[in-house]
Amino acid sequence: MTDFHIGVMLAGMVLILVSFLWTFYDRKKSLDDVRKIEGEREELSRIVTDAEIMVEELNRFSDYVVSRVDEKSRETMDIIKNMELKAKEANQGENESCKSGKDGDKKIEDKAVHILKENLRRRERKRQEKEPDKINNRHKEVIGLAEKGFSETEIAKKMGMGKGEVQLILGINR
């Protein structure tokens, strides 16, 4: 009978030992799962942050585009008004020239050529005044860093710009 009791006790001890080992294995597995979930959570928060930054950059860029479109619309309207005024002046000059004959025709032609040249000069001056250098120093610096082998993320951090803005600059200048 003693052998039986010893056998049962040994079997019980083995079962207890197996249950402890199993418990430790489960704890290790659950800790690994928790670490994996934390890593994924951090990655998701980083992705959300990047997405928010991109949305902000898109909003700024869309504001810029809208302002440029408005500016060009105003310029176009000004040009149309100027052309209408010039047409009225030309019509008045034409009426006067019809009265004066051939000398009036030459005057009208000279006046029209002068008006067209003046309009072209004005447009060119406006374009040069309003249109700054297409690649300013900051853009040149971004391009230089990219040529040196920096990644877009490193350039964005170094320049204090958004990653999307860096991608846009590099995409435009390829």
mmCIF file of C-alpha atoms in Angstrom:
data_model
loop_
_atom_site.group_PDB
_atom_site.id
_atom_site.type_symbol
_atom_site.label_atom_id
_atom_site.label_comp_id
_atom_site.label_asym_id
_atom_site.label_seq_id
_atom_site.Cartn_x
_atom_site.Cartn_y
_atom_site.Cartn_z
ATOM 1 C CA MET A 1 0.000 0.000 0.000
ATOM 2 C CA THR A 2 2.863 2.323 0.664
ATOM 3 C CA ASP A 3 4.095 1.956 -2.884
ATOM 4 C CA PHE A 4 0.663 2.921 -4.121
ATOM 5 C CA HIS A 5 0.636 6.072 -1.973
ATOM 6 C CA ILE A 6 4.142 6.975 -3.089
ATOM 7 C CA GLY A 7 3.135 6.493 -6.740
ATOM 8 C CA VAL A 8 0.038 8.664 -6.298
ATOM 9 C CA MET A 9 2.085 11.357 -4.558
ATOM 10 C CA LEU A 10 4.715 11.281 -7.312
ATOM 11 C CA ALA A 11 2.011 11.502 -9.961
ATOM 12 C CA GLY A 12 0.489 14.456 -8.070
ATOM 13 C CA MET A 13 3.870 16.162 -7.825
ATOM 14 C CA VAL A 14 4.496 15.635 -11.523
ATOM 15 C CA LEU A 15 1.060 17.100 -12.322
ATOM 16 C CA ILE A 16 1.746 20.093 -10.060
ATOM 17 C CA LEU A 17 5.149 20.601 -11.715
ATOM 18 C CA VAL A 18 3.571 20.346 -15.181
ATOM 19 C CA SER A 19 0.874 22.863 -14.182
ATOM 20 C CA PHE A 20 3.555 25.322 -12.937
ATOM 21 C CA LEU A 21 5.514 24.960 -16.173
ATOM 22 C CA TRP A 22 2.353 25.400 -18.179
ATOM 23 C CA THR A 23 1.438 28.514 -16.167
ATOM 24 C CA PHE A 24 4.890 30.030 -16.771
ATOM 25 C CA TYR A 25 4.611 29.257 -20.489
ATOM 26 C CA ASP A 26 1.177 30.929 -20.658
ATOM 27 C CA ARG A 27 2.478 33.999 -18.818
ATOM 28 C CA LYS A 28 5.421 34.291 -21.188
ATOM 29 C CA LYS A 29 3.113 33.939 -24.173
ATOM 30 C CA SER A 30 0.710 36.566 -22.819
ATOM 31 C CA LEU A 31 3.615 38.990 -22.176
ATOM 32 C CA ASP A 32 4.786 38.474 -25.753
ATOM 33 C CA ASP A 33 1.253 39.180 -26.983
ATOM 34 C CA VAL A 34 1.068 42.340 -24.844
ATOM 35 C CA ARG A 35 4.414 43.556 -26.244
ATOM 36 C CA LYS A 36 3.234 42.849 -29.779
ATOM 37 C CA ILE A 37 -0.018 44.753 -29.184
ATOM 38 C CA GLU A 38 1.890 47.710 -27.677
ATOM 39 C CA GLY A 39 4.199 47.805 -30.691
ATOM 40 C CA GLU A 40 1.248 47.794 -33.075
ATOM 41 C CA ARG A 41 -0.475 50.505 -31.017
ATOM 42 C CA GLU A 42 2.633 52.713 -31.228
ATOM 43 C CA GLU A 43 2.871 52.127 -34.971
ATOM 44 C CA LEU A 44 -0.798 53.018 -35.426
ATOM 45 C CA SER A 45 -0.406 56.206 -33.389
ATOM 46 C CA ARG A 46 2.612 57.150 -35.525
ATOM 47 C CA ILE A 47 0.603 56.520 -38.704
ATOM 48 C CA VAL A 48 -2.292 58.617 -37.384
ATOM 49 C CA THR A 49 0.115 61.446 -36.524
ATOM 50 C CA ASP A 50 1.649 61.294 -40.010
ATOM 51 C CA ALA A 51 -1.840 61.338 -41.544
ATOM 52 C CA GLU A 52 -2.795 64.407 -39.492
ATOM 53 C CA ILE A 53 0.378 66.171 -40.609
ATOM 54 C CA MET A 54 -0.384 65.321 -44.236
ATOM 55 C CA VAL A 55 -3.937 66.651 -43.869
ATOM 56 C CA GLU A 56 -2.591 69.909 -42.430
ATOM 57 C CA GLU A 57 -0.130 70.214 -45.309
ATOM 58 C CA LEU A 58 -2.880 69.530 -47.839
ATOM 59 C CA ASN A 59 -5.037 72.209 -46.218
ATOM 60 C CA ARG A 60 -2.203 74.732 -46.406
ATOM 61 C CA PHE A 61 -1.471 73.792 -50.003
ATOM 62 C CA SER A 62 -5.133 74.041 -50.996
ATOM 63 C CA ASP A 63 -5.315 77.502 -49.379
ATOM 64 C CA TYR A 64 -2.264 78.499 -51.385
ATOM 65 C CA VAL A 65 -3.792 77.174 -54.618
ATOM 66 C CA VAL A 66 -7.075 78.983 -53.970
ATOM 67 C CA SER A 67 -5.262 82.259 -53.280
ATOM 68 C CA ARG A 68 -3.213 81.883 -56.478
ATOM 69 C CA VAL A 69 -6.357 81.149 -58.517
ATOM 70 C CA ASP A 70 -8.072 84.219 -57.037
ATOM 71 C CA GLU A 71 -5.022 86.346 -57.789
ATOM 72 C CA LYS A 72 -4.862 85.132 -61.393
ATOM 73 C CA SER A 73 -8.604 85.700 -61.763
ATOM 74 C CA ARG A 74 -8.212 89.293 -60.586
ATOM 75 C CA GLU A 75 -5.289 89.822 -62.960
ATOM 76 C CA THR A 76 -7.341 88.445 -65.839
ATOM 77 C CA MET A 77 -10.250 90.725 -65.012
ATOM 78 C CA ASP A 78 -7.879 93.723 -64.885
ATOM 79 C CA ILE A 79 -6.431 92.801 -68.259
ATOM 80 C CA ILE A 80 -9.926 92.445 -69.732
ATOM 81 C CA LYS A 81 -10.895 95.876 -68.386
ATOM 82 C CA ASN A 82 -7.713 97.411 -69.797
ATOM 83 C CA MET A 83 -8.354 95.823 -73.172
ATOM 84 C CA GLU A 84 -11.928 97.134 -73.185
ATOM 85 C CA LEU A 85 -10.661 100.638 -72.426
ATOM 86 C CA LYS A 86 -8.050 100.347 -75.151
ATOM 87 C CA ALA A 87 -10.708 99.116 -77.586
ATOM 88 C CA LYS A 88 -12.890 102.113 -76.758
ATOM 89 C CA GLU A 89 -9.923 104.435 -77.271
ATOM 90 C CA ALA A 90 -9.122 102.720 -80.547
ATOM 91 C CA ASN A 91 -12.742 103.079 -81.693
ATOM 92 C CA GLN A 92 -12.690 106.769 -80.842
ATOM 93 C CA GLY A 93 -9.380 107.147 -82.639
ATOM 94 C CA GLU A 94 -10.787 105.245 -85.606
ATOM 95 C CA ASN A 95 -13.760 107.575 -85.824
ATOM 96 C CA GLU A 96 -11.429 110.548 -85.796
ATOM 97 C CA SER A 97 -9.128 108.954 -88.344
ATOM 98 C CA CYS A 98 -11.975 108.228 -90.723
ATOM 99 C CA LYS A 99 -12.553 111.927 -90.744
ATOM 100 C CA SER A 100 -8.937 112.809 -91.275
ATOM 101 C CA GLY A 101 -8.165 110.134 -93.890
ATOM 102 C CA LYS A 102 -4.966 108.261 -94.518
ATOM 103 C CA ASP A 103 -2.920 110.122 -91.933
ATOM 104 C CA GLY A 104 -5.409 108.946 -89.341
ATOM 105 C CA ASP A 105 -4.931 105.304 -90.385
ATOM 106 C CA LYS A 106 -1.214 105.502 -89.749
ATOM 107 C CA LYS A 107 -1.820 107.188 -86.414
ATOM 108 C CA ILE A 108 -4.251 104.438 -85.405
ATOM 109 C CA GLU A 109 -1.807 101.722 -86.397
ATOM 110 C CA ASP A 110 0.999 103.430 -84.512
ATOM 111 C CA LYS A 111 -1.233 103.949 -81.499
ATOM 112 C CA ALA A 112 -2.424 100.313 -81.533
ATOM 113 C CA VAL A 113 1.158 99.058 -81.768
ATOM 114 C CA HIS A 114 2.149 101.379 -78.939
ATOM 115 C CA ILE A 115 -0.794 100.196 -76.789
ATOM 116 C CA LEU A 116 0.002 96.528 -77.424
ATOM 117 C CA LYS A 117 3.668 97.039 -76.579
ATOM 118 C CA GLU A 118 2.730 98.895 -73.403
ATOM 119 C CA ASN A 119 0.334 96.119 -72.365
ATOM 120 C CA LEU A 120 3.014 93.495 -72.961
ATOM 121 C CA ARG A 121 5.531 95.488 -70.920
ATOM 122 C CA ARG A 122 3.037 95.904 -68.065
ATOM 123 C CA ARG A 123 2.176 92.213 -68.050
ATOM 124 C CA GLU A 124 5.833 91.247 -68.065
ATOM 125 C CA ARG A 125 6.587 93.661 -65.193
ATOM 126 C CA LYS A 126 3.644 92.338 -63.160
ATOM 127 C CA ARG A 127 4.695 88.759 -63.771
ATOM 128 C CA GLN A 128 8.266 89.477 -62.734
ATOM 129 C CA GLU A 129 7.194 91.386 -59.619
ATOM 130 C CA LYS A 130 4.655 88.850 -58.426
ATOM 131 C CA GLU A 131 6.449 85.685 -59.412
ATOM 132 C CA PRO A 132 9.351 85.101 -56.993
ATOM 133 C CA ASP A 133 12.134 82.685 -57.772
ATOM 134 C CA LYS A 134 10.572 79.321 -58.404
ATOM 135 C CA ILE A 135 13.129 77.547 -56.263
ATOM 136 C CA ASN A 136 13.914 79.550 -53.168
ATOM 137 C CA ASN A 137 16.767 78.833 -50.773
ATOM 138 C CA ARG A 138 14.747 76.392 -48.718
ATOM 139 C CA HIS A 139 13.852 74.336 -51.764
ATOM 140 C CA LYS A 140 17.486 74.364 -52.883
ATOM 141 C CA GLU A 141 18.534 73.167 -49.446
ATOM 142 C CA VAL A 142 16.001 70.303 -49.553
ATOM 143 C CA ILE A 143 17.245 69.259 -52.983
ATOM 144 C CA GLY A 144 20.852 69.466 -51.795
ATOM 145 C CA LEU A 145 20.143 67.250 -48.789
ATOM 146 C CA ALA A 146 18.358 64.730 -51.017
ATOM 147 C CA GLU A 147 21.355 64.651 -53.344
ATOM 148 C CA LYS A 148 23.599 63.994 -50.338
ATOM 149 C CA GLY A 149 21.558 60.860 -49.631
ATOM 150 C CA PHE A 150 19.300 61.960 -46.781
ATOM 151 C CA SER A 151 15.884 60.297 -46.598
ATOM 152 C CA GLU A 152 12.671 62.311 -46.844
ATOM 153 C CA THR A 153 12.014 61.862 -43.122
ATOM 154 C CA GLU A 154 15.507 63.051 -42.170
ATOM 155 C CA ILE A 155 15.192 66.082 -44.453
ATOM 156 C CA ALA A 156 11.773 66.928 -42.979
ATOM 157 C CA LYS A 157 13.123 66.758 -39.424
ATOM 158 C CA LYS A 158 16.254 68.717 -40.261
ATOM 159 C CA MET A 159 14.406 71.456 -42.153
ATOM 160 C CA GLY A 160 11.388 71.616 -39.833
ATOM 161 C CA MET A 161 9.054 70.855 -42.720
ATOM 162 C CA GLY A 162 6.368 68.279 -43.248
ATOM 163 C CA LYS A 163 7.278 65.035 -44.941
ATOM 164 C CA GLY A 164 4.655 65.665 -47.617
ATOM 165 C CA GLU A 165 6.123 69.084 -48.371
ATOM 166 C CA VAL A 166 9.569 67.526 -48.824
ATOM 167 C CA GLN A 167 8.060 64.865 -51.109
ATOM 168 C CA LEU A 168 6.324 67.572 -53.123
ATOM 169 C CA ILE A 169 9.529 69.600 -53.556
ATOM 170 C CA LEU A 170 11.518 66.531 -54.561
ATOM 171 C CA GLY A 171 8.738 65.371 -56.889
ATOM 172 C CA ILE A 172 8.587 68.734 -58.654
ATOM 173 C CA ASN A 173 12.338 68.913 -59.143
ATOM 174 C CA ARG A 174 12.915 65.412 -60.515
#
